[in-house]
Amino acid sequence: MSASIARPKKITVVDSTARFAPSAIFQLWQYRELLYALTQREVRARYRQSLLGIGWAIIQPLAFMVVFSLVFGRFARLPSDGLPYPIFSYVALVPWTFLANALTTATIGLVSQRSVVTKTYFPREVIVISQVGARFVDFLASALVLAGLLVWYGIAPTPWLLLVPVLTVIEIALIVGLSLITSALNVSFRDLAPVVTLGLQVWLYVTPVSYAMSLVKDALPASLWPIYALNPMVGLIDAFRAVVAHGHAPDWQLLAISTAMSGIILVVAYVYFKRAERVFADII
């Protein structure tokens, strides 16, 4: 009697989250409605039961502006490149606050929404990007206050303002890239959030937010200047000041470095995130 043993069928498992590929970008586009819904939910949740609502988005940079104006503008008498110090500081604080708040909330985004991550599949970067999108609403509110301050101080708009959306896109790319890295790491290392907060505090003071670029160029040795310029927020802050407050062209070389650094960070971060995404549901 002959017996035949059936060979098991070959099964191929396709892990759609294992690698970065153009299909991942297309898949993210397919989930754009989920991205919008999560962003909207995040905005509503943040301000639903708060005392001042979206006013908190305005108070934070305004409070820093007042403190910086007193400490650096009045007491230390740092130069402000011919601008009123409140304008000089606030025009830099608007993009900086966007970066700091978005990175802080996005870092803990995956862990804080673990119930969603573990129940069903969708591109996990949607959660991270939704956190950044929610903070973009705050950025727009702060920008409106900046517009009012420009009118108050009699600073007329120039055609260079048309460059602001481009600068904003570059900054969003930088924020999303950094957020993808920190949020993925925070899944495995839950004490990363305080490290990010500390890092942002240090980063603030090595970025020309409260002081002018002219001070850096005078104090920094020429050999260290290329290293300092690798800070992607240096070129962005300088560009925001140039086109919004001064009304002239930015330093194109600095802006090119910031753009390149932001692009590199975003690509590397997305590749890393898609590889780390495979184990999120298991360890979160």
XYZ file of C-alpha atoms in Angstrom:
284
model
C 0.000 0.000 0.000
C 1.489 3.246 -1.057
C 0.943 6.333 0.913
C 1.407 9.800 -0.385
C 2.232 12.650 1.867
C 0.953 15.969 0.744
C 3.558 18.627 0.713
C 2.660 21.784 2.579
C 1.928 24.703 0.365
C 4.489 27.415 0.276
C 3.200 30.515 2.015
C 4.653 33.891 1.342
C 4.099 36.517 3.990
C 4.251 40.056 2.786
C 5.027 42.613 5.448
C 3.874 45.926 4.098
C 5.548 47.803 6.916
C 8.958 46.231 6.620
C 10.584 48.581 4.181
C 10.368 52.028 2.841
C 9.044 52.066 -0.704
C 7.069 54.397 -2.973
C 4.041 52.209 -2.248
C 4.239 53.311 1.383
C 3.760 56.918 0.296
C 0.782 55.920 -1.846
C -0.673 53.976 1.060
C -0.319 57.028 3.281
C -2.302 59.014 0.720
C -5.039 56.375 0.823
C -5.384 56.994 4.568
C -5.605 60.774 4.228
C -9.173 60.837 5.600
C -7.995 59.035 8.731
C -5.176 61.548 9.025
C -7.643 64.409 8.826
C -9.967 62.781 11.374
C -7.168 62.148 13.877
C -5.872 65.691 13.473
C -9.323 67.131 14.018
C -9.844 64.931 17.078
C -6.513 65.994 18.537
C -7.354 69.688 18.120
C -10.777 69.282 19.710
C -9.474 67.164 22.590
C -6.785 69.695 23.445
C -9.092 72.690 23.689
C -12.463 71.179 24.573
C -12.259 71.718 28.333
C -9.433 74.244 28.528
C -9.915 77.650 30.064
C -8.537 79.710 27.182
C -9.009 77.259 24.327
C -6.793 78.042 21.373
C -5.575 81.061 23.316
C -2.917 78.792 24.813
C -1.335 78.589 21.364
C -0.950 82.371 21.426
C 0.039 82.837 25.066
C 3.123 80.613 24.945
C 5.115 82.509 22.286
C 3.834 85.820 23.656
C 5.076 84.937 27.140
C 8.495 84.014 25.769
C 8.511 87.255 23.778
C 7.930 89.292 26.945
C 10.625 87.443 28.886
C 13.150 87.639 26.044
C 12.393 91.331 25.516
C 13.081 92.075 29.179
C 16.117 89.830 29.672
C 17.870 90.067 26.312
C 16.401 93.275 24.894
C 16.298 95.590 27.921
C 18.741 94.126 30.461
C 21.406 92.519 28.251
C 20.747 94.991 25.424
C 21.518 92.486 22.700
C 21.367 93.873 19.151
C 18.209 93.105 17.206
C 19.337 94.027 13.698
C 17.434 97.313 13.713
C 14.090 95.719 14.611
C 12.004 96.345 17.726
C 13.041 93.502 19.993
C 9.485 92.173 20.483
C 9.175 91.717 16.709
C 12.733 90.378 16.464
C 12.027 87.653 19.015
C 8.409 86.855 18.185
C 9.021 86.262 14.475
C 11.512 83.564 15.518
C 9.397 82.197 18.367
C 6.463 81.387 16.083
C 8.318 78.705 14.059
C 10.340 77.615 17.087
C 7.242 77.039 19.236
C 5.714 75.045 16.386
C 8.771 72.786 16.319
C 9.012 72.374 20.098
C 5.334 71.670 20.749
C 4.866 69.375 17.760
C 7.950 67.309 18.574
C 6.961 67.027 22.241
C 3.446 65.769 21.565
C 4.366 63.594 18.570
C 7.065 61.797 20.572
C 4.451 60.253 22.884
C 1.771 59.960 20.181
C 2.108 56.242 19.484
C 2.214 55.266 23.160
C -0.680 57.518 24.148
C -2.817 55.940 21.411
C -1.710 52.355 21.962
C -5.309 51.092 21.869
C -5.610 52.237 18.272
C -2.192 50.907 17.275
C -2.847 47.393 18.583
C -6.366 46.890 17.232
C -6.130 47.413 13.503
C -3.599 48.038 10.780
C -3.005 51.407 9.197
C 0.219 53.301 8.492
C 1.379 54.198 11.989
C 2.962 57.410 10.762
C -0.571 58.740 10.416
C -0.672 59.168 14.195
C 2.619 61.045 14.233
C 1.683 63.324 11.354
C -1.713 64.045 12.925
C 0.064 65.341 16.034
C 2.131 67.666 13.873
C -1.004 68.719 12.000
C -2.753 69.635 15.231
C 0.166 71.824 16.254
C 0.097 73.458 12.832
C -3.245 74.946 13.853
C -1.444 76.563 16.788
C 1.211 77.828 14.390
C -1.437 79.559 12.283
C -2.974 81.199 15.370
C 0.440 82.514 16.439
C 1.071 83.759 12.911
C -2.098 85.845 13.064
C -0.806 87.527 16.228
C 2.480 88.160 14.446
C 0.591 89.868 11.631
C -1.061 92.120 14.199
C 2.299 92.983 15.776
C 3.748 93.875 12.384
C 0.875 96.287 11.807
C 1.291 97.724 15.333
C 4.987 98.440 14.763
C 4.387 99.808 11.267
C 6.324 97.113 9.410
C 4.890 96.905 5.908
C 4.655 93.578 4.049
C 6.875 92.951 1.034
C 6.721 90.438 -1.836
C 9.228 88.290 0.094
C 6.318 87.185 2.278
C 5.425 84.821 -0.560
C 8.365 82.709 0.556
C 6.749 81.974 3.950
C 4.728 78.948 2.720
C 7.934 77.445 1.297
C 9.733 77.939 4.608
C 6.780 76.420 6.430
C 6.846 73.306 4.232
C 10.572 72.884 4.901
C 9.984 73.176 8.641
C 7.105 70.696 8.542
C 9.386 68.210 6.759
C 11.968 68.683 9.513
C 9.400 68.296 12.301
C 7.823 65.184 10.782
C 11.250 63.616 10.304
C 12.332 64.244 13.885
C 8.941 63.143 15.212
C 9.095 59.840 13.329
C 12.439 59.067 14.961
C 11.526 60.079 18.508
C 8.071 58.469 18.448
C 9.509 55.161 17.225
C 12.227 55.230 19.871
C 9.713 56.139 22.566
C 7.866 52.868 21.930
C 10.914 50.971 23.197
C 12.303 53.562 25.609
C 9.482 55.193 27.552
C 11.750 57.723 29.272
C 12.636 59.383 25.971
C 10.090 62.206 26.354
C 12.058 64.016 29.118
C 15.201 63.644 27.021
C 13.426 65.319 24.092
C 12.260 68.149 26.366
C 15.786 68.706 27.660
C 17.190 68.534 24.149
C 14.749 71.189 22.953
C 15.778 73.519 25.771
C 19.435 73.196 24.787
C 18.577 73.480 21.088
C 16.728 76.757 21.741
C 19.865 78.452 22.996
C 22.100 77.216 20.189
C 19.615 78.583 17.644
C 19.396 82.350 16.916
C 15.959 82.837 18.436
C 16.819 85.310 21.208
C 19.967 86.732 19.606
C 21.004 87.951 16.166
C 23.008 86.005 13.606
C 25.519 88.865 13.576
C 26.502 87.965 17.149
C 27.159 84.377 16.139
C 29.293 85.397 13.165
C 31.346 87.750 15.349
C 31.827 85.327 18.258
C 32.123 81.972 16.495
C 35.478 80.974 14.954
C 35.313 80.624 11.204
C 36.263 76.952 11.459
C 33.152 76.215 13.544
C 30.701 78.158 11.409
C 29.982 75.275 8.952
C 29.177 73.018 11.920
C 26.833 75.602 13.421
C 25.111 76.044 10.060
C 24.211 72.328 10.042
C 21.584 73.117 12.678
C 18.543 73.110 10.344
C 16.694 75.690 12.432
C 19.485 78.236 11.972
C 18.743 78.817 8.303
C 14.986 78.602 8.834
C 14.864 81.119 11.700
C 17.147 83.475 9.797
C 14.970 83.131 6.695
C 11.734 83.771 8.593
C 13.225 86.957 10.061
C 14.522 88.105 6.697
C 11.319 87.699 4.675
C 8.787 88.608 7.387
C 10.403 91.339 9.482
C 13.210 92.742 7.326
C 11.467 92.336 3.987
C 14.463 91.136 2.024
C 15.882 87.924 0.624
C 17.125 85.286 3.056
C 20.653 83.967 3.212
C 20.272 81.461 0.365
C 23.288 79.413 1.400
C 22.013 78.965 4.959
C 18.532 78.171 3.698
C 19.895 75.600 1.260
C 21.734 73.851 4.098
C 18.580 73.826 6.235
C 16.533 72.482 3.330
C 19.040 69.727 2.626
C 19.285 68.760 6.300
C 15.489 68.686 6.654
C 15.130 66.491 3.570
C 17.834 64.084 4.706
C 16.344 63.806 8.191
C 12.870 63.142 6.774
C 14.002 60.382 4.391
C 16.234 58.637 6.936
C 13.542 58.932 9.612
C 10.836 57.464 7.388
C 12.996 54.499 6.433
C 13.780 53.855 10.095
C 10.162 54.294 11.167
C 8.807 51.813 8.606
C 11.324 49.216 9.729
C 10.600 49.766 13.426
C 6.857 49.733 12.765
C 6.803 45.927 12.467
C 7.065 45.424 16.237
C 5.043 48.386 17.502
C 1.925 46.325 18.216
C 3.956 43.699 20.111
C 5.852 45.957 22.502
C 3.666 49.014 22.854
